[in-house]
Coordinates of C-alpha atoms in Angstrom, one line a residue:
M1 CA 0.0 0.0 0.0
L2 CA 1.4 3.4 -1.0
I3 CA 1.3 6.2 1.6
Q4 CA 2.2 9.9 1.4
R5 CA 4.1 11.8 4.0
E6 CA 6.1 15.0 4.4
I7 CA 9.9 14.6 4.3
N8 CA 12.4 16.6 6.3
L9 CA 15.5 16.9 4.2
L10 CA 17.5 17.9 7.2
D11 CA 17.1 14.3 8.4
K12 CA 20.2 12.4 7.1
R13 CA 18.4 9.2 6.3
A14 CA 15.7 11.0 4.4
F15 CA 18.2 13.1 2.5
T16 CA 20.1 10.0 1.4
S17 CA 16.9 8.4 0.1
V18 CA 15.8 11.4 -1.8
K19 CA 19.3 12.0 -3.3
A20 CA 19.4 8.3 -4.4
L21 CA 16.0 8.5 -6.1
L22 CA 16.8 11.8 -7.9
E23 CA 20.1 10.5 -9.1
Q24 CA 18.5 7.3 -10.4
R25 CA 16.2 9.6 -12.5
G26 CA 19.1 11.7 -13.8
L27 CA 18.4 14.6 -11.5
S28 CA 20.6 16.6 -9.1
M29 CA 19.8 16.8 -5.5
I30 CA 17.7 19.9 -4.7
E31 CA 19.5 22.7 -2.7
K32 CA 16.8 23.5 -0.3
A33 CA 13.0 23.0 0.2
D34 CA 10.3 24.6 2.1
F35 CA 8.1 21.5 1.7
S36 CA 8.9 18.0 0.4
L37 CA 6.3 15.2 -0.2
G38 CA 7.3 11.6 -0.4
I39 CA 5.4 8.6 -1.6
F40 CA 6.4 5.3 0.1
D41 CA 5.8 1.7 -0.6
G42 CA 6.3 0.4 2.9
E43 CA 9.6 2.0 3.9
T44 CA 10.9 2.5 0.4
L45 CA 10.7 6.0 -1.1
V46 CA 9.2 5.6 -4.6
G47 CA 8.2 9.2 -5.4
I48 CA 9.3 12.7 -4.4
G49 CA 8.6 16.3 -5.1
S50 CA 9.5 19.6 -3.4
R51 CA 8.7 23.3 -3.3
S52 CA 11.2 26.0 -2.6
G53 CA 9.5 29.3 -2.5
K54 CA 7.5 29.5 -5.8
I55 CA 9.6 26.8 -7.5
L56 CA 8.5 23.2 -7.8
Q57 CA 11.5 20.9 -8.2
G58 CA 12.9 17.5 -7.7
I59 CA 9.8 15.7 -8.9
A60 CA 10.6 12.1 -9.6
V61 CA 9.1 8.6 -9.5
L62 CA 11.0 5.2 -9.6
P63 CA 10.6 3.7 -13.1
Q64 CA 8.7 0.6 -11.9
Y65 CA 6.1 3.0 -10.3
E66 CA 5.5 5.1 -13.4
G67 CA 2.1 5.1 -15.2
I68 CA -0.1 5.0 -12.1
G69 CA -0.4 8.7 -11.6
L70 CA 2.2 9.3 -8.8
S71 CA 3.6 12.4 -10.4
T72 CA 0.1 13.9 -10.7
T73 CA -0.5 13.0 -7.0
I74 CA 2.8 14.7 -6.0
V75 CA 2.2 17.9 -8.0
T76 CA -1.4 18.2 -6.9
N77 CA -0.4 18.0 -3.3
L78 CA 2.4 20.5 -3.7
L79 CA -0.1 22.9 -5.4
S80 CA -2.6 22.5 -2.6
Q81 CA 0.1 23.0 0.1
A82 CA 1.4 26.2 -1.7
F83 CA -2.2 27.5 -2.1
A84 CA -2.8 27.0 1.6
E85 CA 0.2 29.3 2.2
N86 CA -1.3 31.9 -0.1
I87 CA 1.2 31.2 -2.9
E88 CA -0.7 31.7 -6.1
H89 CA 2.0 31.5 -8.7
L90 CA 4.4 28.6 -9.1
M91 CA 7.0 27.7 -11.7
L92 CA 8.3 24.2 -12.6
F93 CA 11.5 23.4 -14.5
T94 CA 11.5 20.0 -16.2
K95 CA 12.5 18.1 -19.3
P96 CA 10.5 18.8 -22.5
E97 CA 9.2 15.2 -22.8
E98 CA 7.7 15.5 -19.3
G99 CA 5.7 18.6 -20.1
R100 CA 2.4 17.2 -21.2
K101 CA 1.5 15.6 -17.9
F102 CA 2.0 19.0 -16.2
V103 CA 0.1 20.9 -18.8
N104 CA -2.8 18.5 -18.1
L105 CA -2.6 19.8 -14.5
G106 CA -3.1 23.4 -15.5
F107 CA 0.5 24.5 -16.1
S108 CA 1.3 26.7 -19.1
E109 CA 4.6 27.0 -21.0
V110 CA 6.9 30.0 -20.3
G111 CA 9.8 28.9 -22.4
C112 CA 11.4 25.8 -24.0
T113 CA 14.6 24.5 -25.5
D114 CA 15.6 21.0 -26.7
K115 CA 16.7 20.1 -23.2
A116 CA 14.7 22.3 -20.8
L117 CA 11.1 23.4 -20.3
L118 CA 9.8 26.0 -17.9
L119 CA 6.1 25.9 -16.9
E120 CA 4.0 28.1 -14.6
W121 CA 0.8 27.7 -12.7
G122 CA -1.6 30.5 -11.5
T123 CA -3.6 33.4 -12.8
E124 CA -0.6 35.7 -13.1
T125 CA 1.3 34.5 -16.2
I126 CA 4.1 35.7 -18.4
K127 CA 1.4 36.8 -21.0
N128 CA 0.0 39.2 -18.4
W129 CA 3.4 40.4 -17.4
S130 CA 4.5 41.1 -20.9
K131 CA 1.3 43.1 -21.6
H132 CA 2.1 45.1 -18.5
I133 CA 5.6 46.0 -19.5
S134 CA 4.6 46.7 -23.1
A135 CA 2.4 49.6 -21.8
I136 CA 5.6 51.3 -20.7
T137 CA 6.7 51.7 -24.3
I138 CA 3.9 54.1 -25.2
G139 CA 5.4 57.3 -26.6
K140 CA 8.9 55.8 -26.8
P141 CA 10.9 54.9 -30.0
E142 CA 10.2 51.8 -32.0
H143 CA 13.8 50.6 -31.8
T144 CA 15.2 50.4 -28.2
S145 CA 18.1 48.9 -26.4
I146 CA 18.4 47.1 -23.1
I147 CA 20.9 46.2 -20.3
V148 CA 20.1 43.5 -17.8
L149 CA 22.1 43.9 -14.6
N150 CA 22.2 42.6 -11.0
G151 CA 24.0 45.7 -9.6
N152 CA 25.3 44.0 -6.4
P153 CA 26.1 46.9 -5.9
F154 CA 25.8 49.4 -8.7
T155 CA 29.4 50.5 -9.6
L156 CA 31.2 53.0 -11.9
G157 CA 31.5 50.0 -14.2
H158 CA 27.7 49.7 -14.5
L159 CA 27.4 53.5 -15.0
S160 CA 30.0 53.5 -17.8
L161 CA 28.2 50.6 -19.6
V162 CA 24.9 52.6 -19.3
Q163 CA 26.4 55.8 -20.6
R164 CA 28.1 54.1 -23.6
A165 CA 25.0 52.2 -24.5
L166 CA 22.9 55.3 -24.3
N167 CA 25.2 57.2 -26.6
E168 CA 24.2 54.7 -29.3
S169 CA 20.5 54.3 -28.5
E170 CA 17.3 56.2 -28.9
W171 CA 16.0 54.7 -25.6
L172 CA 17.6 52.5 -23.1
Y173 CA 15.8 50.1 -20.7
I174 CA 17.7 48.8 -17.6
I175 CA 16.3 45.7 -16.1
V176 CA 17.4 44.9 -12.6
V177 CA 17.4 41.3 -11.6
E178 CA 14.7 41.0 -9.0
E179 CA 15.5 37.6 -7.4
D180 CA 16.7 38.3 -3.8
C181 CA 19.7 36.0 -3.8
S182 CA 22.3 38.8 -3.6
L183 CA 24.1 40.3 -0.6
F184 CA 22.6 43.7 -1.5
P185 CA 18.8 43.3 -1.4
F186 CA 16.8 43.8 -4.6
S187 CA 15.1 47.0 -3.1
V188 CA 18.5 48.5 -2.6
R189 CA 19.9 47.4 -6.0
Y190 CA 16.9 48.8 -7.8
D191 CA 16.9 52.1 -5.9
L192 CA 20.7 52.6 -6.5
T193 CA 20.3 51.9 -10.2
Q194 CA 17.5 54.5 -10.4
K195 CA 19.5 57.1 -8.4
N196 CA 22.8 56.6 -10.2
T197 CA 21.1 57.0 -13.6
A198 CA 18.6 59.7 -12.7
H199 CA 20.7 62.4 -14.4
L200 CA 20.5 60.6 -17.8
N201 CA 17.7 61.2 -20.4
H202 CA 15.9 58.5 -22.3
V203 CA 16.5 55.8 -19.7
T204 CA 13.8 53.6 -18.0
V205 CA 14.7 51.3 -15.1
L206 CA 12.5 48.2 -14.6
P207 CA 12.3 45.3 -12.1
G208 CA 13.1 42.0 -13.6
G209 CA 10.1 40.2 -12.2
P210 CA 10.1 36.3 -12.2
Y211 CA 11.2 35.9 -15.8
V212 CA 14.6 37.6 -16.0
I213 CA 17.5 35.5 -14.6
S214 CA 15.4 34.2 -11.8
L215 CA 15.6 31.0 -9.8
G216 CA 12.9 29.7 -12.2
T217 CA 14.6 30.6 -15.4
F218 CA 18.3 30.3 -14.4
P219 CA 19.0 28.8 -11.0
S220 CA 22.7 28.1 -11.9
Y221 CA 23.3 31.9 -12.0
F222 CA 22.8 31.9 -8.2
L223 CA 24.2 28.4 -7.5
P224 CA 27.2 28.2 -9.9
E225 CA 27.4 24.7 -11.5
E226 CA 29.1 25.2 -14.8
E227 CA 27.8 22.0 -16.3
K228 CA 24.2 23.2 -15.9
S229 CA 24.7 26.8 -16.8
P230 CA 24.4 26.4 -20.7
I231 CA 20.9 24.8 -20.3
H232 CA 19.6 27.5 -18.0
A233 CA 21.3 30.3 -20.1
R234 CA 19.6 29.1 -23.3
L235 CA 16.2 28.9 -21.6
D236 CA 16.5 32.3 -20.0
L237 CA 17.5 33.8 -23.3
E238 CA 14.8 32.1 -25.3
I239 CA 12.2 33.6 -22.8
F240 CA 13.8 37.0 -23.2
A241 CA 13.6 36.8 -27.0
R242 CA 10.1 35.4 -27.1
W243 CA 8.4 37.6 -24.5
I244 CA 10.5 40.5 -23.1
A245 CA 12.2 41.9 -26.2
P246 CA 9.0 42.2 -28.3
S247 CA 7.2 43.8 -25.4
L248 CA 9.8 46.5 -25.0
K249 CA 10.7 46.7 -28.8
I250 CA 14.3 45.7 -28.1
R251 CA 16.6 45.6 -31.1
R252 CA 19.9 45.6 -29.2
R253 CA 21.2 44.2 -25.9
Y254 CA 24.3 45.5 -24.3
V255 CA 26.5 43.5 -22.0
G256 CA 29.8 44.1 -20.3
H257 CA 32.8 42.0 -21.1
E258 CA 33.2 39.3 -18.3
P259 CA 36.8 38.4 -17.4
Y260 CA 36.1 36.8 -14.0
C261 CA 32.8 34.8 -13.6
P262 CA 32.6 31.5 -15.6
V263 CA 28.8 31.3 -15.3
T264 CA 28.4 34.8 -16.8
Q265 CA 30.9 34.0 -19.5
I266 CA 28.8 31.0 -20.5
Y267 CA 25.6 33.2 -20.4
N268 CA 27.3 35.9 -22.7
F269 CA 28.5 33.2 -25.1
W270 CA 24.9 31.9 -25.6
M271 CA 23.5 35.4 -25.7
K272 CA 25.7 36.1 -28.8
K273 CA 24.5 32.9 -30.4
I274 CA 20.8 33.0 -29.6
L275 CA 19.6 36.6 -29.7
P276 CA 20.8 37.5 -33.2
T277 CA 18.6 34.6 -34.5
H278 CA 15.7 36.6 -33.2
G279 CA 16.8 39.9 -34.8
I280 CA 18.4 41.2 -31.6
E281 CA 21.9 42.6 -31.9
V282 CA 24.3 41.8 -29.0
K283 CA 27.0 44.4 -28.3
E284 CA 29.7 43.5 -25.8
L285 CA 31.6 46.4 -24.4
Q286 CA 34.9 46.4 -22.6
R287 CA 34.6 46.9 -18.8
K288 CA 35.9 50.1 -17.2
R289 CA 39.3 49.7 -15.5
I290 CA 40.3 51.1 -12.2
R291 CA 42.1 54.4 -12.8
G292 CA 45.9 53.7 -13.3
E293 CA 45.5 50.0 -12.9
Q294 CA 44.9 47.0 -15.1
E295 CA 42.1 45.5 -13.0
F296 CA 38.5 45.9 -14.1
I297 CA 35.8 47.5 -11.9
S298 CA 33.2 44.9 -10.8
A299 CA 30.7 44.5 -8.1
S300 CA 32.5 41.4 -6.9
L301 CA 35.7 43.6 -6.4
V302 CA 33.6 46.1 -4.4
R303 CA 32.4 43.2 -2.1
K304 CA 36.0 42.0 -1.9
Y305 CA 37.2 45.4 -0.6
I306 CA 34.3 45.5 1.8
R307 CA 35.3 42.2 3.3
K308 CA 38.8 43.5 3.7
N309 CA 37.3 46.6 5.3
D310 CA 39.1 48.8 2.7
I311 CA 36.3 51.3 2.4
E312 CA 38.5 54.0 0.8
K313 CA 39.2 51.6 -2.1
V314 CA 35.5 51.0 -2.4
K315 CA 35.0 54.8 -2.9
E316 CA 37.1 54.7 -6.1
L317 CA 34.8 52.0 -7.6
V318 CA 31.3 53.4 -7.0
P319 CA 29.2 56.4 -8.0
P320 CA 27.8 58.9 -5.4
A321 CA 24.5 57.3 -4.7
T322 CA 26.1 53.9 -4.0
W323 CA 28.8 55.6 -1.8
E324 CA 26.1 57.5 0.1
Y325 CA 24.2 54.2 0.7
I326 CA 27.3 52.4 1.9
N327 CA 27.9 55.0 4.5
S328 CA 24.3 55.1 5.7
P329 CA 23.0 53.1 8.8
E330 CA 21.2 50.8 6.5
G331 CA 24.3 50.3 4.4
Q332 CA 26.4 49.6 7.4
F333 CA 24.1 46.7 8.3
V334 CA 24.5 45.2 4.7
L335 CA 28.3 45.7 4.9
E336 CA 28.5 43.7 8.2
H337 CA 26.5 41.0 6.5
I338 CA 28.9 40.9 3.6
K339 CA 31.9 40.7 5.9
E340 CA 30.4 37.7 7.7
S341 CA 29.2 35.9 4.5
T342 CA 31.2 33.4 2.6
F343 CA 28.6 33.2 -0.2
P344 CA 29.9 34.9 -3.4
H345 CA 26.7 36.7 -4.3

């Protein structure tokens, strides 16, 4: 007789069982979960599914138990549990060949490649989101450019990229990655991007929402695993080309040259391969260097100097609004968090 019960992944025995099942199905162990549901045949785990925030993941059933609706049972229960916690929008990353069974449960497609499929469930969909952002284009030029940045924090390097892109563009959109997986919170990153570009004309700053380099579209960006990054990069870029670029009338995407981060290097590589096939030019600009030095300005370098408590060096790398924030009481709290953290983002 099959039974269902919640699984605590902090329990070593449960963790080992879940990891073994996922690996047998060619899936990696999930990083964290707010809720995990297991299906057992006696004491044997035969099916598993988890929810982390708004992301459903790690849904797998042993081969000999397929075809009897266990995946449907797991997903249905995960949806019910999420709904009970007032979560009304969920995303699911899976293989394309697995998509139909989830569509039958009310999921709709966000984006797809030959190896990855992103689905969502709920009333707020990417179609609604793209309609919302398209309203922002009223009265603006037909051909626009875009920069997508994390801004963790916003540096003189970011400002230089914005200024050079704007010199070649009728209108420039800046999308700030909204996922709160960075040491500087999204609200701060978004505010600093707005303040540091407020003196520039023909610029609009937008939040990235759940569809631009998010944990749904690109989890490897936040949990660097280079072997997975090409899959997630391709998916994220296909979503950008299919939904976001048309909504904002994007014809060119600017990106800074990336000398340090392997995951971002992979993302930029695929950007230059994928976006031109959708009629979007990709222009990679050289990063701004530190005055009198060979090293490039980067947000990671700013965080490095913060950890070293070399605040005067930080001052050389950031524009006024960022510097003002760093020296504010709120900024001091974030700085202490950075000094204590070993997480790179």
